[in-house]
């Protein structure tokens, strides 16, 4: 159920403004791919094109091709809604639905596909998803409490549970730990390592140690210059990128000598 | 603990009460007290002034429909028909207006192109500012004439429901017409309130729904409507308040009679506010005091309605 993403020649625009230029990459299934780079270099923008979430912003559009296994997700007949059911997303700030209980939050996405899910199956799915997000033991006695009452780290794992309850092939994470404390961050990182058994995971992070800890492959993005679009500079095995990158730019960024 | 010589060490000066703070705090407190005092004053006035007629009333005030109050002795009057008519008219208005208002607000915030949305929002605000007498004129001058054929259809096909029982009033000056005019009148208020809360739904919640593979409508059902619920209820209550108290439009349109009737297509019924306005100039004897008693009932209805609304909103507070 984990799938490969193949991007070729992708340009991302906001209106006439070219935000990300000419990205081509292959993201392997059952692996964790990290996007690193300075703020505003387009890595989050690019991530959002992978499940067509960037279209939510008025005026945003892309040129190029994104293949999910053998399907072009930007083909004219493809429904973006269907793409997002296949490619789940976790956001920077935990965003459980404030009006829903923990239980309803987890089941929210799955209910979209299956309105009349029998209670027993729903219960089973909620437990499985919460276990999958390492949250079950902490919340099993208060599933009917509001999701917004959890701590930040728990809320983020709740959002992960909600995303995996839809059983996507790919999980995109946009700086999932940047609003969390170190202990919650560790919990999420452990979880990411487990999730890659079943999912293709793409994570945007500002934290290079995090990229080094959790990812198999790292992609470094940078601006071509002030006011110029973001570009993919280099992509390779995390080990290699962090020890002997091919490009000088990457090395400068990794070692903190970034200009 | 050692004491230090204050002449050699600098001390943090004692907090001093700054004039601006004092004036502002007292001003705010005064305004807060004032509104409570006004509310209490109105209630005291209504109770005090209605006491005369209520104690002399020979009929049961709450179950009687007739209004024989303009006498010097033994008045017999009650608010049964009036209270019923008031709530009925307001309920029709609310039932018709709220769904439409939610629809308009959703359209403005989530569906309309940006420029059209701006124009629509502006028009809605303008509509809210039109005085009710204008709506009354529109209702009596135009709407009454247009609704006749529609009412006949209602009676023919839905006449078996007591609400739509015939014979249909030939003038169209019925409770349903009143309810529809009131609905048009409160529509902008409810729309404006709901539009505001819909605009405040955090982008994070909307994106959460979309990222799960929700369509736009599913996103609205999942993230927007639950978040906006308190605002929708608040807007509806504001509209209901206006509908309950509306005088001019009702007085102009309805051909009144003091009966308790569910037949919306027949002439009849009356609301408290319109009754007071129409009767007051001719009130004699116990008449004025009796009308004030009716006003007290209207006051109580509005309070209860608002309390219920608050309760409904507060019940799920931890989920918002």
mmCIF file of C-alpha atoms in Angstrom, chain A residues 21-242:
data_model
loop_
_atom_site.group_PDB
_atom_site.id
_atom_site.type_symbol
_atom_site.label_atom_id
_atom_site.label_comp_id
_atom_site.label_asym_id
_atom_site.label_seq_id
_atom_site.Cartn_x
_atom_site.Cartn_y
_atom_site.Cartn_z
ATOM 1 C CA UNK A 21 11.620 26.001 -9.941
ATOM 2 C CA UNK A 22 12.158 22.787 -11.816
ATOM 3 C CA UNK A 23 12.145 20.088 -9.174
ATOM 4 C CA UNK A 24 12.653 16.472 -10.177
ATOM 5 C CA UNK A 25 12.981 13.722 -7.616
ATOM 6 C CA UNK A 26 11.985 10.199 -6.793
ATOM 7 C CA UNK A 27 10.666 9.361 -3.341
ATOM 8 C CA UNK A 28 10.935 5.681 -2.540
ATOM 9 C CA UNK A 29 8.181 3.754 -0.759
ATOM 10 C CA UNK A 30 8.739 2.539 2.806
ATOM 11 C CA UNK A 31 11.307 5.202 3.460
ATOM 12 C CA UNK A 32 11.536 8.558 5.134
ATOM 13 C CA UNK A 33 12.547 11.479 2.938
ATOM 14 C CA UNK A 34 13.435 14.740 4.654
ATOM 15 C CA UNK A 35 13.318 18.182 3.039
ATOM 16 C CA UNK A 36 15.712 20.659 4.604
ATOM 17 C CA UNK A 37 16.586 24.221 3.752
ATOM 18 C CA UNK A 38 16.224 27.740 5.057
ATOM 19 C CA UNK A 39 12.863 29.423 5.579
ATOM 20 C CA UNK A 40 11.093 30.538 2.443
ATOM 21 C CA UNK A 41 13.060 28.249 0.146
ATOM 22 C CA UNK A 42 9.909 26.526 -1.044
ATOM 23 C CA UNK A 43 10.170 23.148 0.656
ATOM 24 C CA UNK A 44 6.750 23.420 2.329
ATOM 25 C CA UNK A 45 5.257 24.790 -0.862
ATOM 26 C CA UNK A 46 6.687 21.870 -2.775
ATOM 27 C CA UNK A 47 5.460 19.410 -0.163
ATOM 28 C CA UNK A 48 1.938 20.771 -0.517
ATOM 29 C CA UNK A 49 1.991 20.155 -4.251
ATOM 30 C CA UNK A 50 2.477 16.447 -3.588
ATOM 31 C CA UNK A 51 -1.123 16.057 -2.391
ATOM 32 C CA UNK A 52 -2.511 19.059 -4.247
ATOM 33 C CA UNK A 53 -3.063 20.980 -1.034
ATOM 34 C CA UNK A 54 -1.348 24.061 -2.436
ATOM 35 C CA UNK A 55 -4.380 24.543 -4.706
ATOM 36 C CA UNK A 56 -6.304 25.637 -1.644
ATOM 37 C CA UNK A 57 -4.400 28.923 -1.856
ATOM 38 C CA UNK A 58 -6.087 31.079 -4.506
ATOM 39 C CA UNK A 59 -3.929 31.538 -7.582
ATOM 40 C CA UNK A 60 -1.589 28.647 -6.847
ATOM 41 C CA UNK A 61 -0.791 26.284 -9.728
ATOM 42 C CA UNK A 62 1.898 23.939 -10.970
ATOM 43 C CA UNK A 63 3.599 22.907 -14.189
ATOM 44 C CA UNK A 64 5.200 19.528 -14.537
ATOM 45 C CA UNK A 65 4.419 16.019 -13.508
ATOM 46 C CA UNK A 66 3.870 14.208 -10.225
ATOM 47 C CA UNK A 67 3.423 10.471 -10.535
ATOM 48 C CA UNK A 68 2.099 8.321 -7.722
ATOM 49 C CA UNK A 69 3.242 4.888 -8.838
ATOM 50 C CA UNK A 70 1.853 4.894 -12.370
ATOM 51 C CA UNK A 71 -0.773 7.581 -11.922
ATOM 52 C CA UNK A 72 -0.299 11.252 -12.764
ATOM 53 C CA UNK A 73 -1.977 13.098 -9.885
ATOM 54 C CA UNK A 74 -2.260 16.251 -11.992
ATOM 55 C CA UNK A 75 -3.963 14.536 -14.912
ATOM 56 C CA UNK A 76 -7.102 16.489 -15.850
ATOM 57 C CA UNK A 77 -9.487 13.700 -14.896
ATOM 58 C CA UNK A 78 -7.990 13.254 -11.428
ATOM 59 C CA UNK A 79 -10.021 14.596 -8.521
ATOM 60 C CA UNK A 80 -7.811 16.406 -5.983
ATOM 61 C CA UNK A 81 -10.074 15.078 -3.237
ATOM 62 C CA UNK A 82 -9.174 11.524 -4.235
ATOM 63 C CA UNK A 83 -5.475 12.431 -4.285
ATOM 64 C CA UNK A 84 -5.661 13.686 -0.717
ATOM 65 C CA UNK A 85 -7.315 10.501 0.456
ATOM 66 C CA UNK A 86 -4.352 8.628 -0.965
ATOM 67 C CA UNK A 87 -1.715 11.068 0.312
ATOM 68 C CA UNK A 88 -2.317 12.189 3.897
ATOM 69 C CA UNK A 89 -0.868 15.241 5.561
ATOM 70 C CA UNK A 90 0.183 16.346 9.034
ATOM 71 C CA UNK A 91 0.631 20.056 9.648
ATOM 72 C CA UNK A 92 3.059 22.240 11.506
ATOM 73 C CA UNK A 93 0.634 23.132 14.266
ATOM 74 C CA UNK A 94 -1.466 20.313 15.689
ATOM 75 C CA UNK A 95 -4.965 20.923 14.321
ATOM 76 C CA UNK A 96 -7.474 18.483 15.771
ATOM 77 C CA UNK A 97 -11.066 19.570 15.165
ATOM 78 C CA UNK A 98 -11.918 21.507 18.327
ATOM 79 C CA UNK A 99 -15.592 20.601 18.195
ATOM 80 C CA UNK A 100 -14.958 16.863 18.070
ATOM 81 C CA UNK A 101 -14.013 14.284 20.637
ATOM 82 C CA UNK A 102 -10.795 12.295 20.369
ATOM 83 C CA UNK A 103 -12.781 9.404 18.933
ATOM 84 C CA UNK A 104 -14.552 11.547 16.343
ATOM 85 C CA UNK A 105 -11.310 13.218 15.364
ATOM 86 C CA UNK A 106 -9.700 9.901 14.535
ATOM 87 C CA UNK A 107 -12.691 8.647 12.603
ATOM 88 C CA UNK A 108 -13.402 11.969 10.821
ATOM 89 C CA UNK A 109 -11.544 11.193 7.608
ATOM 90 C CA UNK A 110 -12.578 7.565 7.450
ATOM 91 C CA UNK A 111 -16.244 8.578 7.848
ATOM 92 C CA UNK A 112 -15.976 10.599 4.641
ATOM 93 C CA UNK A 113 -15.470 7.430 2.640
ATOM 94 C CA UNK A 114 -17.824 5.303 4.626
ATOM 95 C CA UNK A 115 -20.757 7.134 6.174
ATOM 96 C CA UNK A 116 -22.407 4.130 7.725
ATOM 97 C CA UNK A 117 -19.475 2.365 9.244
ATOM 98 C CA UNK A 118 -20.711 -0.185 11.791
ATOM 99 C CA UNK A 119 -19.864 0.759 15.377
ATOM 100 C CA UNK A 120 -17.663 -2.272 15.903
ATOM 101 C CA UNK A 121 -15.568 -1.508 12.832
ATOM 102 C CA UNK A 122 -15.298 2.138 13.798
ATOM 103 C CA UNK A 123 -14.149 1.195 17.299
ATOM 104 C CA UNK A 124 -11.607 -1.161 15.851
ATOM 105 C CA UNK A 125 -10.311 1.465 13.412
ATOM 106 C CA UNK A 126 -10.016 4.091 16.144
ATOM 107 C CA UNK A 127 -8.046 1.744 18.366
ATOM 108 C CA UNK A 128 -5.790 0.602 15.544
ATOM 109 C CA UNK A 129 -5.086 4.162 14.410
ATOM 110 C CA UNK A 130 -4.438 5.431 17.918
ATOM 111 C CA UNK A 131 -2.145 2.471 18.599
ATOM 112 C CA UNK A 132 -0.435 3.215 15.293
ATOM 113 C CA UNK A 133 0.185 6.744 16.532
ATOM 114 C CA UNK A 134 1.426 5.558 19.958
ATOM 115 C CA UNK A 135 -1.415 7.392 21.631
ATOM 116 C CA UNK A 136 -3.843 4.634 22.587
ATOM 117 C CA UNK A 137 -2.599 4.002 26.103
ATOM 118 C CA UNK A 138 -2.736 7.680 26.951
ATOM 119 C CA UNK A 139 -6.272 8.350 25.740
ATOM 120 C CA UNK A 140 -8.153 5.042 25.798
ATOM 121 C CA UNK A 141 -10.078 6.063 28.927
ATOM 122 C CA UNK A 142 -11.170 9.423 27.593
ATOM 123 C CA UNK A 143 -12.046 8.900 23.964
ATOM 124 C CA UNK A 144 -15.115 11.074 24.352
ATOM 125 C CA UNK A 145 -13.218 14.044 25.701
ATOM 126 C CA UNK A 146 -12.420 16.933 23.353
ATOM 127 C CA UNK A 147 -9.298 16.433 21.263
ATOM 128 C CA UNK A 148 -8.245 20.002 21.952
ATOM 129 C CA UNK A 149 -7.822 19.113 25.636
ATOM 130 C CA UNK A 150 -4.713 17.034 24.978
ATOM 131 C CA UNK A 151 -1.150 18.333 25.248
ATOM 132 C CA UNK A 152 0.485 19.667 22.101
ATOM 133 C CA UNK A 153 2.461 16.477 21.491
ATOM 134 C CA UNK A 154 -0.591 14.307 22.056
ATOM 135 C CA UNK A 155 -2.616 16.503 19.730
ATOM 136 C CA UNK A 156 -0.009 16.058 17.019
ATOM 137 C CA UNK A 157 -0.095 12.276 17.460
ATOM 138 C CA UNK A 158 -3.885 12.511 17.348
ATOM 139 C CA UNK A 159 -3.533 14.269 13.997
ATOM 140 C CA UNK A 160 -1.234 11.485 12.821
ATOM 141 C CA UNK A 161 -3.790 8.912 13.977
ATOM 142 C CA UNK A 162 -6.455 10.820 12.074
ATOM 143 C CA UNK A 163 -4.291 10.830 8.955
ATOM 144 C CA UNK A 164 -3.453 7.121 9.058
ATOM 145 C CA UNK A 165 -7.063 6.151 9.806
ATOM 146 C CA UNK A 166 -7.790 6.986 6.157
ATOM 147 C CA UNK A 167 -5.124 4.416 5.233
ATOM 148 C CA UNK A 168 -3.178 6.574 2.813
ATOM 149 C CA UNK A 169 -0.222 5.353 0.807
ATOM 150 C CA UNK A 170 1.897 8.382 1.581
ATOM 151 C CA UNK A 171 2.161 10.592 4.639
ATOM 152 C CA UNK A 172 3.380 14.166 4.234
ATOM 153 C CA UNK A 173 4.547 15.968 7.351
ATOM 154 C CA UNK A 174 5.099 19.709 7.312
ATOM 155 C CA UNK A 175 7.441 20.495 10.237
ATOM 156 C CA UNK A 176 5.397 18.256 12.517
ATOM 157 C CA UNK A 177 7.559 18.909 15.583
ATOM 158 C CA UNK A 178 8.272 22.613 15.338
ATOM 159 C CA UNK A 179 5.552 23.484 17.840
ATOM 160 C CA UNK A 180 6.472 20.689 20.263
ATOM 161 C CA UNK A 181 8.822 20.246 23.213
ATOM 162 C CA UNK A 182 11.832 17.868 22.944
ATOM 163 C CA UNK A 183 10.110 14.917 24.613
ATOM 164 C CA UNK A 184 7.046 15.123 22.393
ATOM 165 C CA UNK A 185 9.387 15.556 19.447
ATOM 166 C CA UNK A 186 11.154 12.333 20.364
ATOM 167 C CA UNK A 187 7.813 10.537 20.578
ATOM 168 C CA UNK A 188 6.896 11.731 17.093
ATOM 169 C CA UNK A 189 10.314 10.752 15.713
ATOM 170 C CA UNK A 190 9.974 7.237 17.152
ATOM 171 C CA UNK A 191 6.589 7.062 15.573
ATOM 172 C CA UNK A 192 7.951 8.146 12.187
ATOM 173 C CA UNK A 193 10.482 5.318 12.287
ATOM 174 C CA UNK A 194 7.684 2.833 12.925
ATOM 175 C CA UNK A 195 5.355 4.300 10.324
ATOM 176 C CA UNK A 196 7.855 3.921 7.519
ATOM 177 C CA UNK A 197 7.282 0.156 7.633
ATOM 178 C CA UNK A 198 3.947 0.825 5.977
ATOM 179 C CA UNK A 199 4.012 4.286 4.480
ATOM 180 C CA UNK A 200 6.029 6.496 2.225
ATOM 181 C CA UNK A 201 6.921 9.388 4.491
ATOM 182 C CA UNK A 202 8.005 12.850 3.473
ATOM 183 C CA UNK A 203 8.925 15.262 6.224
ATOM 184 C CA UNK A 204 9.827 18.934 6.059
ATOM 185 C CA UNK A 205 12.016 19.997 8.946
ATOM 186 C CA UNK A 206 14.050 22.951 10.103
ATOM 187 C CA UNK A 207 15.920 20.773 12.511
ATOM 188 C CA UNK A 208 18.913 19.162 10.840
ATOM 189 C CA UNK A 209 19.511 16.753 13.695
ATOM 190 C CA UNK A 210 15.966 15.582 13.204
ATOM 191 C CA UNK A 211 16.525 15.050 9.505
ATOM 192 C CA UNK A 212 19.692 13.128 10.321
ATOM 193 C CA UNK A 213 17.911 10.996 12.943
ATOM 194 C CA UNK A 214 14.744 10.013 11.122
ATOM 195 C CA UNK A 215 15.336 10.121 7.403
ATOM 196 C CA UNK A 216 16.830 7.718 4.892
ATOM 197 C CA UNK A 217 17.082 10.303 2.140
ATOM 198 C CA UNK A 218 17.539 14.038 2.469
ATOM 199 C CA UNK A 219 16.759 16.729 -0.062
ATOM 200 C CA UNK A 220 18.258 20.170 0.349
ATOM 201 C CA UNK A 221 16.344 23.156 -1.015
ATOM 202 C CA UNK A 222 17.649 26.659 -1.369
ATOM 203 C CA UNK A 223 16.771 29.934 -3.018
ATOM 204 C CA UNK A 224 18.568 30.587 -6.255
ATOM 205 C CA UNK A 225 19.078 34.112 -4.939
ATOM 206 C CA UNK A 226 17.138 36.882 -3.216
ATOM 207 C CA UNK A 227 13.747 37.208 -4.897
ATOM 208 C CA UNK A 228 14.462 34.154 -7.022
ATOM 209 C CA UNK A 229 12.523 30.903 -6.840
ATOM 210 C CA UNK A 230 13.453 27.998 -4.576
ATOM 211 C CA UNK A 231 15.341 25.077 -6.079
ATOM 212 C CA UNK A 232 16.261 21.558 -5.192
ATOM 213 C CA UNK A 233 20.028 21.747 -4.740
ATOM 214 C CA UNK A 234 20.914 18.215 -3.859
ATOM 215 C CA UNK A 235 19.246 14.991 -2.850
ATOM 216 C CA UNK A 236 20.849 11.827 -1.619
ATOM 217 C CA UNK A 237 21.229 9.333 1.193
ATOM 218 C CA UNK A 238 21.014 11.164 4.468
ATOM 219 C CA UNK A 239 24.359 9.809 5.558
ATOM 220 C CA UNK A 240 26.063 11.150 2.504
ATOM 221 C CA UNK A 241 24.341 14.539 2.551
ATOM 222 C CA UNK A 242 25.391 15.098 6.150
#
